Amino acid sequence: MAFTHQITTNWQRGNDQFSKAVSKSADGEINRSIAVADGQTALLVSLALDVSEVKSLVIVADKAMTLKTNSSSVPDDTIALVAGEPYVWWDGSPATCLLTVDVTALYVANASGDDGTLEIRALQDSTP
């Protein structure tokens, strides 16, 4: 069964506007909503992502959070999330994917002053 993610970018200034959609499909999908308490410094989240097979990735938190991959003390990647601002990447994107190595675990920190929720949506080819 194939899953499809559609990523839409909108831009507007007054009456001047445009919208562009990109669709990506693959047979594997990860959808996670993770509650992260305020003051959490290294919440362990089991997550398996083969970065060479990821077709689309969206990460957003409703509070400012920091993600570390594979280790909380010596992470392969560190991603600082601004509250409410999604990180969006897709295969073919002009942006560089912030995940540089395969992920087996995430460590999440929340020092925002409030409990928050981390949302992860990923599409990957599980049978390349």
Tab-separated table of C-alpha atoms in Angstrom:
chain	number	residue	atom	x	y	z
A	1	MET	CA	0.000	0.000	0.000
A	2	ALA	CA	1.384	3.379	-0.959
A	3	PHE	CA	1.065	6.479	1.176
A	4	THR	CA	1.182	9.955	-0.316
A	5	HIS	CA	2.193	13.178	1.391
A	6	GLN	CA	1.397	16.499	-0.221
A	7	ILE	CA	3.495	19.464	0.826
A	8	THR	CA	1.990	22.817	-0.078
A	9	THR	CA	3.806	26.142	0.035
A	10	ASN	CA	1.733	29.313	-0.007
A	11	TRP	CA	2.930	32.877	-0.396
A	12	GLN	CA	0.869	36.054	-0.223
A	13	ARG	CA	1.386	39.810	-0.174
A	14	GLY	CA	-1.868	41.711	-0.471
A	15	ASN	CA	-3.669	40.337	-3.526
A	16	ASP	CA	-0.458	38.914	-4.989
A	17	GLN	CA	-0.270	35.213	-4.139
A	18	PHE	CA	0.712	31.776	-5.351
A	19	SER	CA	0.656	28.205	-4.134
A	20	LYS	CA	2.832	25.246	-5.086
A	21	ALA	CA	2.207	21.618	-4.117
A	22	VAL	CA	4.651	18.724	-4.205
A	23	SER	CA	3.453	15.123	-3.792
A	24	LYS	CA	5.647	12.260	-2.637
A	25	SER	CA	4.654	8.592	-2.341
A	26	ALA	CA	6.221	5.587	-0.643
A	27	ASP	CA	5.157	2.405	1.112
A	28	GLY	CA	6.187	3.332	4.665
A	29	GLU	CA	4.876	6.046	6.936
A	30	ILE	CA	5.601	7.299	10.449
A	31	ASN	CA	3.044	9.450	12.272
A	32	ARG	CA	3.947	10.362	15.838
A	33	SER	CA	2.476	12.774	18.378
A	34	ILE	CA	4.662	12.945	21.472
A	35	ALA	CA	3.780	14.721	24.712
A	36	VAL	CA	6.868	16.449	26.117
A	37	ALA	CA	6.673	17.813	29.651
A	38	ASP	CA	8.219	21.162	30.494
A	39	GLY	CA	11.666	20.678	32.002
A	40	GLN	CA	12.295	17.449	30.106
A	41	THR	CA	15.967	17.342	29.124
A	42	ALA	CA	16.300	14.051	27.229
A	43	LEU	CA	12.986	12.295	26.625
A	44	LEU	CA	13.878	9.102	24.743
A	45	VAL	CA	11.699	8.457	21.693
A	46	SER	CA	12.224	5.229	19.741
A	47	LEU	CA	12.193	6.101	16.062
A	48	ALA	CA	13.637	4.265	13.051
A	49	LEU	CA	14.398	6.416	10.014
A	50	ASP	CA	16.712	5.415	7.176
A	51	VAL	CA	17.614	8.871	5.882
A	52	SER	CA	18.507	7.566	2.428
A	53	GLU	CA	14.934	6.277	2.057
A	54	VAL	CA	13.020	9.267	3.471
A	55	LYS	CA	10.750	10.874	0.868
A	56	SER	CA	9.164	13.552	3.057
A	57	LEU	CA	9.625	14.768	6.607
A	58	VAL	CA	7.664	17.237	8.706
A	59	ILE	CA	8.565	18.034	12.313
A	60	VAL	CA	6.720	20.655	14.341
A	61	ALA	CA	6.364	21.398	18.039
A	62	ASP	CA	3.859	23.679	19.711
A	63	LYS	CA	6.576	24.819	22.153
A	64	ALA	CA	10.262	25.511	21.534
A	65	MET	CA	12.124	22.185	21.716
A	66	THR	CA	15.500	20.696	20.906
A	67	LEU	CA	15.889	17.304	19.227
A	68	LYS	CA	19.053	15.227	19.349
A	69	THR	CA	19.486	12.095	17.264
A	70	ASN	CA	20.871	8.755	18.465
A	71	SER	CA	22.532	10.118	21.630
A	72	SER	CA	21.672	12.790	24.162
A	73	SER	CA	25.322	13.506	25.007
A	74	VAL	CA	27.024	13.169	21.602
A	75	PRO	CA	24.216	13.505	19.057
A	76	ASP	CA	24.661	12.934	15.346
A	77	ASP	CA	22.298	15.838	14.651
A	78	THR	CA	20.783	18.578	16.808
A	79	ILE	CA	17.649	20.378	15.652
A	80	ALA	CA	16.301	23.460	17.429
A	81	LEU	CA	12.573	23.828	16.817
A	82	VAL	CA	10.850	27.181	17.167
A	83	ALA	CA	7.325	26.892	18.595
A	84	GLY	CA	4.757	26.521	15.841
A	85	GLU	CA	7.255	26.720	12.963
A	86	PRO	CA	7.378	23.454	11.021
A	87	TYR	CA	10.536	21.961	9.601
A	88	VAL	CA	9.594	20.577	6.182
A	89	TRP	CA	11.794	18.586	3.815
A	90	TRP	CA	11.118	16.332	0.831
A	91	ASP	CA	13.189	14.308	-1.607
A	92	GLY	CA	14.151	16.821	-4.295
A	93	SER	CA	13.767	19.810	-1.990
A	94	PRO	CA	16.205	22.660	-2.556
A	95	ALA	CA	16.855	22.599	1.208
A	96	THR	CA	19.256	20.190	2.887
A	97	CYS	CA	17.760	17.523	5.141
A	98	LEU	CA	18.713	18.234	8.757
A	99	LEU	CA	18.968	14.490	9.432
A	100	THR	CA	22.387	13.437	8.169
A	101	VAL	CA	22.542	9.852	9.459
A	102	ASP	CA	20.024	7.082	10.099
A	103	VAL	CA	17.981	7.670	13.230
A	104	THR	CA	17.362	4.971	15.834
A	105	ALA	CA	16.340	7.269	18.679
A	106	LEU	CA	15.425	10.870	19.381
A	107	TYR	CA	16.125	12.726	22.601
A	108	VAL	CA	13.773	15.644	23.134
A	109	ALA	CA	14.279	18.633	25.431
A	110	ASN	CA	11.599	21.160	26.377
A	111	ALA	CA	12.632	24.209	28.391
A	112	SER	CA	9.762	26.399	27.162
A	113	GLY	CA	7.992	26.833	30.482
A	114	ASP	CA	4.978	24.773	29.378
A	115	ASP	CA	4.197	21.189	28.445
A	116	GLY	CA	4.199	20.683	24.689
A	117	THR	CA	3.584	18.293	21.838
A	118	LEU	CA	6.050	17.206	19.184
A	119	GLU	CA	4.585	16.063	15.856
A	120	ILE	CA	6.601	13.955	13.403
A	121	ARG	CA	5.357	12.876	9.988
A	122	ALA	CA	7.693	10.914	7.745
A	123	LEU	CA	7.316	9.024	4.510
A	124	GLN	CA	9.951	6.468	3.600
A	125	ASP	CA	10.513	3.714	1.093
A	126	SER	CA	10.689	0.568	3.220
A	127	THR	CA	11.370	-1.680	0.208
A	128	PRO	CA	13.899	0.217	-1.929
